Each structure stands twice: as C-alpha cells, then as structure tokens.
C-alpha positions as a Markdown table, in Angstrom:
| # | Residue | x | y | z |
|---|---|---|---|---|
| 1 | Unk | 100.0 | 112.4 | 105.6 |
| 2 | Unk | 99.9 | 108.2 | 105.7 |
| 3 | Unk | 99.7 | 106.7 | 109.8 |
| 4 | Unk | 102.9 | 104.7 | 107.9 |
| 5 | Unk | 106.4 | 104.7 | 107.3 |
| 6 | Unk | 108.8 | 103.1 | 104.8 |
| 7 | Unk | 112.0 | 102.6 | 105.8 |
| 8 | Unk | 114.4 | 100.6 | 103.6 |
| 9 | Unk | 118.9 | 100.0 | 103.0 |
| 10 | Unk | 120.8 | 101.4 | 99.8 |
| 11 | Unk | 120.5 | 97.1 | 99.8 |
| 12 | Unk | 116.7 | 98.4 | 97.4 |
| 13 | Unk | 117.2 | 99.8 | 93.8 |
| 14 | Unk | 113.8 | 102.3 | 94.4 |
| 15 | Unk | 114.3 | 105.4 | 92.0 |
| 16 | Unk | 114.8 | 108.2 | 94.7 |
| 17 | Unk | 112.0 | 110.2 | 92.7 |
| 18 | Unk | 109.4 | 106.8 | 93.6 |
| 19 | Unk | 110.4 | 107.2 | 97.3 |
| 20 | Unk | 110.0 | 110.8 | 97.3 |
| 21 | Unk | 106.0 | 110.0 | 95.9 |
| 22 | Unk | 105.3 | 107.3 | 98.5 |
| 23 | Unk | 106.9 | 108.8 | 101.7 |
| 24 | Unk | 110.0 | 105.8 | 101.6 |
| 25 | Unk | 113.2 | 106.8 | 102.9 |
| 26 | Unk | 116.1 | 105.3 | 102.6 |
| 27 | Unk | 118.9 | 104.5 | 105.0 |
| 28 | Unk | 122.7 | 103.7 | 103.0 |
| 29 | Unk | 125.0 | 101.1 | 103.7 |
| 30 | Unk | 128.9 | 102.6 | 102.8 |
| 31 | Unk | 131.3 | 100.7 | 100.4 |
| 32 | Unk | 135.3 | 100.5 | 100.9 |
| 33 | Unk | 137.5 | 100.4 | 97.8 |
| 34 | Unk | 140.8 | 100.6 | 98.8 |
| 35 | Unk | 141.6 | 104.4 | 100.8 |
| 36 | Unk | 137.8 | 105.5 | 99.5 |
| 37 | Unk | 134.6 | 105.5 | 101.2 |
| 38 | Unk | 131.5 | 105.8 | 99.3 |
| 39 | Unk | 128.2 | 106.2 | 100.9 |
| 40 | Unk | 125.5 | 104.7 | 99.3 |
| 41 | Unk | 123.8 | 107.4 | 99.3 |
| 42 | Unk | 122.3 | 109.7 | 97.0 |
| 43 | Unk | 125.0 | 112.2 | 96.4 |
| 44 | Unk | 126.4 | 108.6 | 95.1 |
| 45 | Unk | 128.0 | 108.7 | 91.3 |
| 46 | Unk | 127.7 | 104.8 | 90.5 |
| 47 | Unk | 130.2 | 106.2 | 87.3 |
| 48 | Unk | 132.7 | 106.7 | 88.7 |
| 49 | Unk | 132.6 | 103.7 | 91.7 |
| 50 | Unk | 132.4 | 101.5 | 88.3 |
| 51 | Unk | 135.9 | 102.6 | 87.4 |
| 52 | Unk | 137.1 | 102.3 | 90.3 |
| 53 | Unk | 135.9 | 99.0 | 90.4 |
| 54 | Unk | 137.5 | 97.9 | 87.8 |
| 55 | Unk | 140.7 | 98.9 | 89.0 |
| 56 | Unk | 141.0 | 98.1 | 92.8 |
| 57 | Unk | 143.7 | 96.8 | 94.3 |
| 58 | Unk | 142.4 | 94.9 | 97.9 |
| 59 | Unk | 139.5 | 93.6 | 98.5 |
| 60 | Unk | 137.0 | 95.5 | 98.3 |
| 61 | Unk | 133.9 | 95.9 | 101.5 |
| 62 | Unk | 130.8 | 97.2 | 102.7 |
| 63 | Unk | 129.8 | 98.5 | 105.4 |
| 64 | Unk | 125.9 | 98.3 | 106.9 |
| 65 | Unk | 124.0 | 100.8 | 108.4 |
| 66 | Unk | 124.0 | 101.4 | 112.6 |
| 67 | Unk | 121.5 | 100.8 | 114.9 |
| 68 | Unk | 121.4 | 104.6 | 115.2 |
| 69 | Unk | 120.9 | 104.9 | 111.5 |
| 70 | Unk | 118.0 | 103.1 | 112.0 |
| 71 | Unk | 116.9 | 104.6 | 115.5 |
| 72 | Unk | 116.8 | 108.2 | 113.2 |
| 73 | Unk | 114.2 | 107.1 | 110.6 |
| 74 | Unk | 111.6 | 105.4 | 113.1 |
| 75 | Unk | 108.7 | 107.7 | 114.4 |
| 76 | Unk | 106.8 | 107.0 | 117.6 |
| 77 | Unk | 103.8 | 108.0 | 115.9 |
| 78 | Unk | 103.6 | 106.2 | 112.8 |
| 79 | Unk | 103.8 | 102.3 | 112.0 |
| 80 | Unk | 106.9 | 101.7 | 110.9 |
| 81 | Unk | 108.2 | 99.1 | 108.4 |
| 82 | Unk | 111.9 | 98.7 | 107.2 |
| 83 | Unk | 113.2 | 96.3 | 104.8 |
| 84 | Unk | 116.1 | 95.0 | 105.0 |
| 85 | Unk | 118.3 | 93.0 | 102.8 |
| 86 | Unk | 118.4 | 89.6 | 102.9 |
| 87 | Unk | 119.9 | 88.4 | 106.3 |
| 88 | Unk | 121.8 | 85.9 | 105.0 |
| 89 | Unk | 123.6 | 88.8 | 103.1 |
| 90 | Unk | 124.4 | 91.7 | 104.8 |
| 91 | Unk | 124.1 | 92.1 | 108.6 |
| 92 | Unk | 121.9 | 95.8 | 108.0 |
| 93 | Unk | 118.7 | 93.6 | 109.2 |
| 94 | Unk | 120.6 | 92.7 | 112.4 |
| 95 | Unk | 121.4 | 96.4 | 112.7 |
| 96 | Unk | 118.4 | 96.9 | 112.0 |
| 97 | Unk | 116.5 | 94.3 | 114.2 |
| 98 | Unk | 119.5 | 96.6 | 117.6 |
| 99 | Unk | 117.7 | 99.9 | 116.3 |
| 100 | Unk | 114.0 | 98.3 | 117.3 |
| 101 | Unk | 114.8 | 97.0 | 120.2 |
| 102 | Unk | 116.6 | 100.4 | 121.7 |
| 103 | Unk | 114.0 | 102.6 | 120.2 |
| 104 | Unk | 111.6 | 100.5 | 121.1 |
| 105 | Unk | 112.8 | 100.2 | 125.5 |
| 106 | Unk | 112.8 | 104.3 | 125.0 |
| 107 | Unk | 109.2 | 104.4 | 123.6 |
| 108 | Unk | 107.3 | 101.4 | 124.4 |
| 109 | Unk | 103.8 | 102.1 | 122.5 |
| 110 | Unk | 105.7 | 103.0 | 119.0 |
| 111 | Unk | 105.3 | 100.3 | 116.1 |
| 112 | Unk | 108.2 | 98.3 | 114.4 |
| 113 | Unk | 108.5 | 95.5 | 111.9 |
| 114 | Unk | 111.5 | 94.9 | 110.5 |
| 115 | Unk | 112.0 | 92.7 | 107.9 |
| 116 | Unk | 114.4 | 90.2 | 106.1 |
| 117 | Unk | 113.9 | 90.9 | 102.3 |
| 118 | Unk | 115.3 | 87.6 | 101.8 |
| 119 | Unk | 116.1 | 89.3 | 98.1 |
| 120 | Unk | 118.2 | 92.6 | 97.3 |
| 121 | Unk | 117.8 | 95.1 | 94.5 |
| 122 | Unk | 115.2 | 94.9 | 92.4 |
| 123 | Unk | 113.0 | 92.6 | 95.2 |
| 124 | Unk | 113.7 | 94.6 | 97.7 |
| 125 | Unk | 112.1 | 97.5 | 95.7 |
| 126 | Unk | 109.2 | 95.3 | 94.3 |
| 127 | Unk | 108.2 | 94.6 | 98.1 |
| 128 | Unk | 108.5 | 99.0 | 98.7 |
| 129 | Unk | 105.6 | 99.4 | 96.3 |
| 130 | Unk | 103.2 | 96.3 | 98.1 |
| 131 | Unk | 103.8 | 97.8 | 101.2 |
| 132 | Unk | 102.7 | 101.0 | 99.9 |
| 133 | Unk | 99.9 | 99.5 | 98.4 |
| 134 | Unk | 98.8 | 97.9 | 101.3 |
| 135 | Unk | 99.3 | 100.8 | 103.3 |
| 136 | Unk | 96.6 | 102.2 | 100.9 |
| 137 | Unk | 94.0 | 99.8 | 101.5 |
| 138 | Unk | 93.5 | 100.8 | 104.7 |
| 139 | Unk | 94.9 | 97.7 | 106.3 |
| 140 | Unk | 96.1 | 97.5 | 110.4 |
| 141 | Unk | 99.9 | 96.8 | 111.5 |
| 142 | Unk | 99.5 | 92.9 | 111.8 |
| 143 | Unk | 97.5 | 92.8 | 108.6 |
| 144 | Unk | 99.9 | 94.1 | 107.0 |
| 145 | Unk | 102.9 | 92.1 | 108.2 |
| 146 | Unk | 101.0 | 89.0 | 107.7 |
| 147 | Unk | 100.1 | 90.5 | 104.1 |
| 148 | Unk | 104.0 | 91.6 | 103.7 |
| 149 | Unk | 105.1 | 87.6 | 105.0 |
| 150 | Unk | 103.1 | 85.7 | 102.8 |
| 151 | Unk | 104.3 | 87.9 | 99.5 |
| 152 | Unk | 107.8 | 87.4 | 100.6 |
| 153 | Unk | 107.3 | 83.7 | 100.8 |
| 154 | Unk | 106.1 | 83.8 | 97.1 |
| 155 | Unk | 108.7 | 86.1 | 95.6 |
| 156 | Unk | 111.4 | 85.1 | 92.6 |
| 157 | Unk | 114.4 | 86.5 | 92.1 |
| 158 | Unk | 117.0 | 86.1 | 89.1 |
| 159 | Unk | 120.3 | 87.3 | 88.2 |
| 160 | Unk | 122.6 | 87.4 | 85.2 |
| 161 | Unk | 126.1 | 88.7 | 85.5 |
| 162 | Unk | 128.4 | 90.0 | 82.7 |
| 163 | Unk | 131.4 | 89.1 | 84.3 |
| 164 | Unk | 132.7 | 87.2 | 87.9 |
| 165 | Unk | 135.3 | 89.8 | 88.3 |
| 166 | Unk | 134.1 | 92.1 | 91.2 |
| 167 | Unk | 131.8 | 88.2 | 92.8 |
| 168 | Unk | 136.1 | 87.3 | 92.7 |
| 169 | Unk | 137.3 | 89.9 | 94.1 |
| 170 | Unk | 134.2 | 89.9 | 97.2 |
| 171 | Unk | 135.6 | 86.9 | 97.9 |
| 172 | Unk | 131.7 | 85.6 | 96.6 |
| 173 | Unk | 133.4 | 83.5 | 93.7 |
| 174 | Unk | 136.6 | 81.6 | 93.9 |
| 175 | Unk | 139.2 | 82.5 | 91.2 |
| 176 | Unk | 139.6 | 79.5 | 90.2 |
| 177 | Unk | 135.1 | 79.2 | 89.2 |
| 178 | Unk | 135.3 | 82.2 | 87.5 |
| 179 | Unk | 138.7 | 81.9 | 85.0 |
| 180 | Unk | 137.1 | 78.1 | 84.4 |
| 181 | Unk | 133.6 | 80.2 | 83.4 |
| 182 | Unk | 135.0 | 82.6 | 81.2 |
| 183 | Unk | 137.2 | 80.8 | 79.2 |
| 184 | Unk | 134.0 | 78.3 | 78.2 |
| 185 | Unk | 131.9 | 81.5 | 78.2 |
| 186 | Unk | 129.4 | 80.4 | 80.8 |
| 187 | Unk | 126.8 | 82.8 | 81.6 |
| 188 | Unk | 125.9 | 81.5 | 85.2 |
| 189 | Unk | 121.4 | 82.4 | 86.0 |
| 190 | Unk | 122.1 | 82.7 | 89.7 |
| 191 | Unk | 118.3 | 83.0 | 91.6 |
| 192 | Unk | 117.6 | 84.1 | 95.5 |
| 193 | Unk | 116.7 | 80.9 | 97.6 |
| 194 | Unk | 114.8 | 81.4 | 100.6 |
| 195 | Unk | 117.0 | 84.7 | 101.3 |
| 196 | Unk | 121.0 | 83.0 | 99.8 |
| 197 | Unk | 122.0 | 82.7 | 96.8 |
| 198 | Unk | 122.7 | 79.6 | 94.2 |
| 199 | Unk | 122.9 | 78.8 | 90.5 |
| 200 | Unk | 120.0 | 78.3 | 88.7 |
| 201 | Unk | 121.5 | 76.5 | 85.2 |
| 202 | Unk | 125.0 | 77.0 | 83.7 |
| 203 | Unk | 124.5 | 78.4 | 80.5 |
| 204 | Unk | 126.6 | 78.7 | 77.2 |
| 205 | Unk | 126.8 | 82.8 | 75.8 |
| 206 | Unk | 125.1 | 86.1 | 76.5 |
| 207 | Unk | 122.1 | 85.1 | 74.0 |
| 208 | Unk | 121.6 | 82.0 | 75.4 |
| 209 | Unk | 121.6 | 83.0 | 78.9 |
| 210 | Unk | 118.6 | 86.1 | 78.1 |
| 211 | Unk | 116.6 | 83.6 | 76.6 |
| 212 | Unk | 116.6 | 81.6 | 79.4 |
| 213 | Unk | 115.9 | 84.0 | 81.6 |
| 214 | Unk | 112.8 | 85.2 | 80.1 |
| 215 | Unk | 111.8 | 81.3 | 79.8 |
| 216 | Unk | 112.1 | 80.8 | 83.6 |
| 217 | Unk | 109.8 | 84.0 | 84.4 |
| 218 | Unk | 107.4 | 81.5 | 82.7 |
| 219 | Unk | 108.3 | 78.2 | 84.3 |
| 220 | Unk | 108.4 | 79.8 | 87.6 |
| 221 | Unk | 105.4 | 82.5 | 87.6 |
| 222 | Unk | 102.4 | 83.0 | 88.6 |
| 223 | Unk | 99.4 | 84.8 | 89.1 |
| 224 | Unk | 101.5 | 87.2 | 86.8 |
| 225 | Unk | 98.9 | 90.0 | 86.7 |
| 226 | Unk | 98.5 | 90.5 | 89.6 |
| 227 | Unk | 102.9 | 91.5 | 90.2 |
| 228 | Unk | 105.2 | 93.9 | 89.5 |
| 229 | Unk | 107.9 | 92.8 | 87.8 |
| 230 | Unk | 111.2 | 94.7 | 88.9 |
| 231 | Unk | 114.4 | 94.8 | 86.4 |
| 232 | Unk | 117.2 | 96.1 | 88.2 |
| 233 | Unk | 120.1 | 96.7 | 85.8 |
| 234 | Unk | 123.7 | 97.6 | 85.7 |
| 235 | Unk | 125.4 | 100.4 | 83.1 |
| 236 | Unk | 123.2 | 98.2 | 80.5 |
| 237 | Unk | 120.3 | 99.7 | 80.3 |
| 238 | Unk | 119.1 | 98.4 | 76.6 |
| 239 | Unk | 119.2 | 94.6 | 77.8 |
| 240 | Unk | 116.8 | 95.8 | 80.6 |
| 241 | Unk | 114.6 | 97.2 | 77.7 |
| 242 | Unk | 114.8 | 94.2 | 75.6 |
| 243 | Unk | 113.9 | 92.1 | 78.8 |
| 244 | Unk | 110.8 | 94.4 | 79.2 |
| 245 | Unk | 109.9 | 94.3 | 75.8 |
| 246 | Unk | 110.4 | 90.0 | 74.9 |
| 247 | Unk | 107.9 | 89.9 | 78.8 |
| 248 | Unk | 105.4 | 92.0 | 77.1 |
| 249 | Unk | 105.3 | 89.8 | 74.7 |
| 250 | Unk | 105.3 | 86.9 | 76.6 |
| 251 | Unk | 103.1 | 87.8 | 79.7 |
| 252 | Unk | 100.9 | 89.9 | 81.2 |
| 253 | Unk | 102.0 | 91.1 | 84.6 |
| 254 | Unk | 100.4 | 94.5 | 86.6 |
| 255 | Unk | 103.6 | 96.8 | 85.2 |
| 256 | Unk | 107.2 | 96.1 | 84.6 |
| 257 | Unk | 109.8 | 99.0 | 86.1 |
| 258 | Unk | 113.2 | 99.5 | 85.2 |
| 259 | Unk | 115.5 | 100.4 | 87.7 |
| 260 | Unk | 119.0 | 101.4 | 87.9 |
| 261 | Unk | 121.1 | 99.9 | 90.7 |
| 262 | Unk | 122.5 | 101.5 | 93.6 |
| 263 | Unk | 126.2 | 101.1 | 95.1 |
| 264 | Unk | 125.3 | 97.6 | 96.5 |
| 265 | Unk | 123.9 | 95.9 | 93.7 |
| 266 | Unk | 126.3 | 97.9 | 91.6 |
| 267 | Unk | 129.3 | 96.3 | 93.7 |
| 268 | Unk | 128.2 | 92.6 | 93.6 |
| 269 | Unk | 126.6 | 93.0 | 90.5 |
| 270 | Unk | 129.5 | 95.3 | 88.4 |
| 271 | Unk | 128.8 | 96.7 | 85.0 |
| 272 | Unk | 126.2 | 95.0 | 83.0 |
| 273 | Unk | 124.4 | 92.6 | 85.5 |
| 274 | Unk | 120.4 | 92.2 | 85.3 |
| 275 | Unk | 118.7 | 91.2 | 88.4 |
| 276 | Unk | 114.6 | 89.9 | 87.6 |
| 277 | Unk | 112.1 | 89.8 | 91.3 |
| 278 | Unk | 108.5 | 89.0 | 90.6 |
C-alpha cells in the first residue's frame, strides 16, 4: 500500500475504474434542479440529469462538499493530496482548506495538501494521474507539492459546447448573448485562465470549431510527448473519439484518454460538450 492518498472532488471526470486502480477517492458535490437533489457520486444517472436539465424550470444550482466530507477521507499516517475544482469556480477548495485546518488541530503531525486545480473536468483527471505518477517516484511530501504546482502552472484547458442553454440557466452567460450566438451559429471556444474561464475565439459552425480546437493544441502545446491529453465528453463519445483520432495523427502525446463527464461538468457543459486538458 502506498503512503500517499489521493482525494478529489466530483468536478474531476476520472473514471471510477481508474480511481480504484490507483486508490484515489472522490468527495462528491451535489446538484439541485427544481426540488430534486442529485449527489454527484458513482450512482449518479447522468442521462437522467441531462433530461432534467433540458426541462428545469427554476435556476439550477450546485453545492460543494462540507469540511467534514473532506475530513472523513483524510488518513493520519499518509500524505493526503486533495485536488479540487478551481477556487474561482467553486467553494470546494475553501471547504477543503477549512477541513484541513480542523483536522490538523487534532492531528498536528498529519500531512494534508489542498491543491487548487485551477481547472475542472478532464483537467482535474490529468492532475490526479500526474500525482499518481509522482507517488511512484518515491518523492517526499514537499517535492510532490512543488512538482504538482509546476505541472498545474503549465496546463492548458479548452472547451466547446453545443448549446449555451445550461450556462444561461446557471447564470454563467446572459440570455441575450446566448440567443445572439445561437442565431449566428457561433460556437465559442473557451479556455481556462488562472482558474477562471474566458473566451478564446468565436467560430462559425461546429465543424470549424472542431478544426480550430485541434489547431490550438499544436499552437499552445509544449513537450507533448511528456503529457497526457484528457478529453471529457457529455454524451458525445463519437465527437471525443474524432478529436482523439485527429490528435493522434498530428501530435505525439504520451497518452490520450477519454472520460465521460460527471455531474458537475455535465451541469455546465451540457449535452455535446467537450473539455480538453493537457
């Protein structure tokens, strides 16, 4: 058994099968749609969530884990590394920090590091896989902290969505801007920037957006042979596979992995959404 424990919130789209293989554990967020609460855990029916999102009446919302949720995952005799959603997108990071402080008061010799992923979705999955790689290298606590910080600082995350409906419903995009984009067949390519989200480019048509996203990987990527490309999709496996296949033709990533979105990424990206991270 490793002396390192990997913990992540459900903003991370890492497959549960992979999580079990590397002994990583999830702390779920929850989603509220009308009067229904969905726990974003391995029992979540994302198809049911997608259907509900399409007909939701009131503004849907999400809730981060409590400090106690995080505390319950810590182990005193291990190096605990927690990867949360970007602190600019969710309160999950702050909740984890509070949990850490409470835990260290009672266990002052414990080692707990809360990592602001500055991303979400496939980005968090790639970070967890990098941590798993580092733990196999025999590094100490401080060395892993420094290495993963450097890794996160060099990461890139981009996403494209088929519809702005969910972003409008959750208040991330105004209804007016959403209607204009739909009328003009504009597909926005968004990117992560220091934990926040900003517009990279506006592209006319889904095919052009697909091609431009592939080009951006080549323009922005460095040392790709040393990196994993993570592709998360929301009920869009054919689109994810097409991106993977085109990427493999053009670039020499160490590995390209496809993930299905969990509840949080489904909640915001919506059906057809794609998130890539490397």
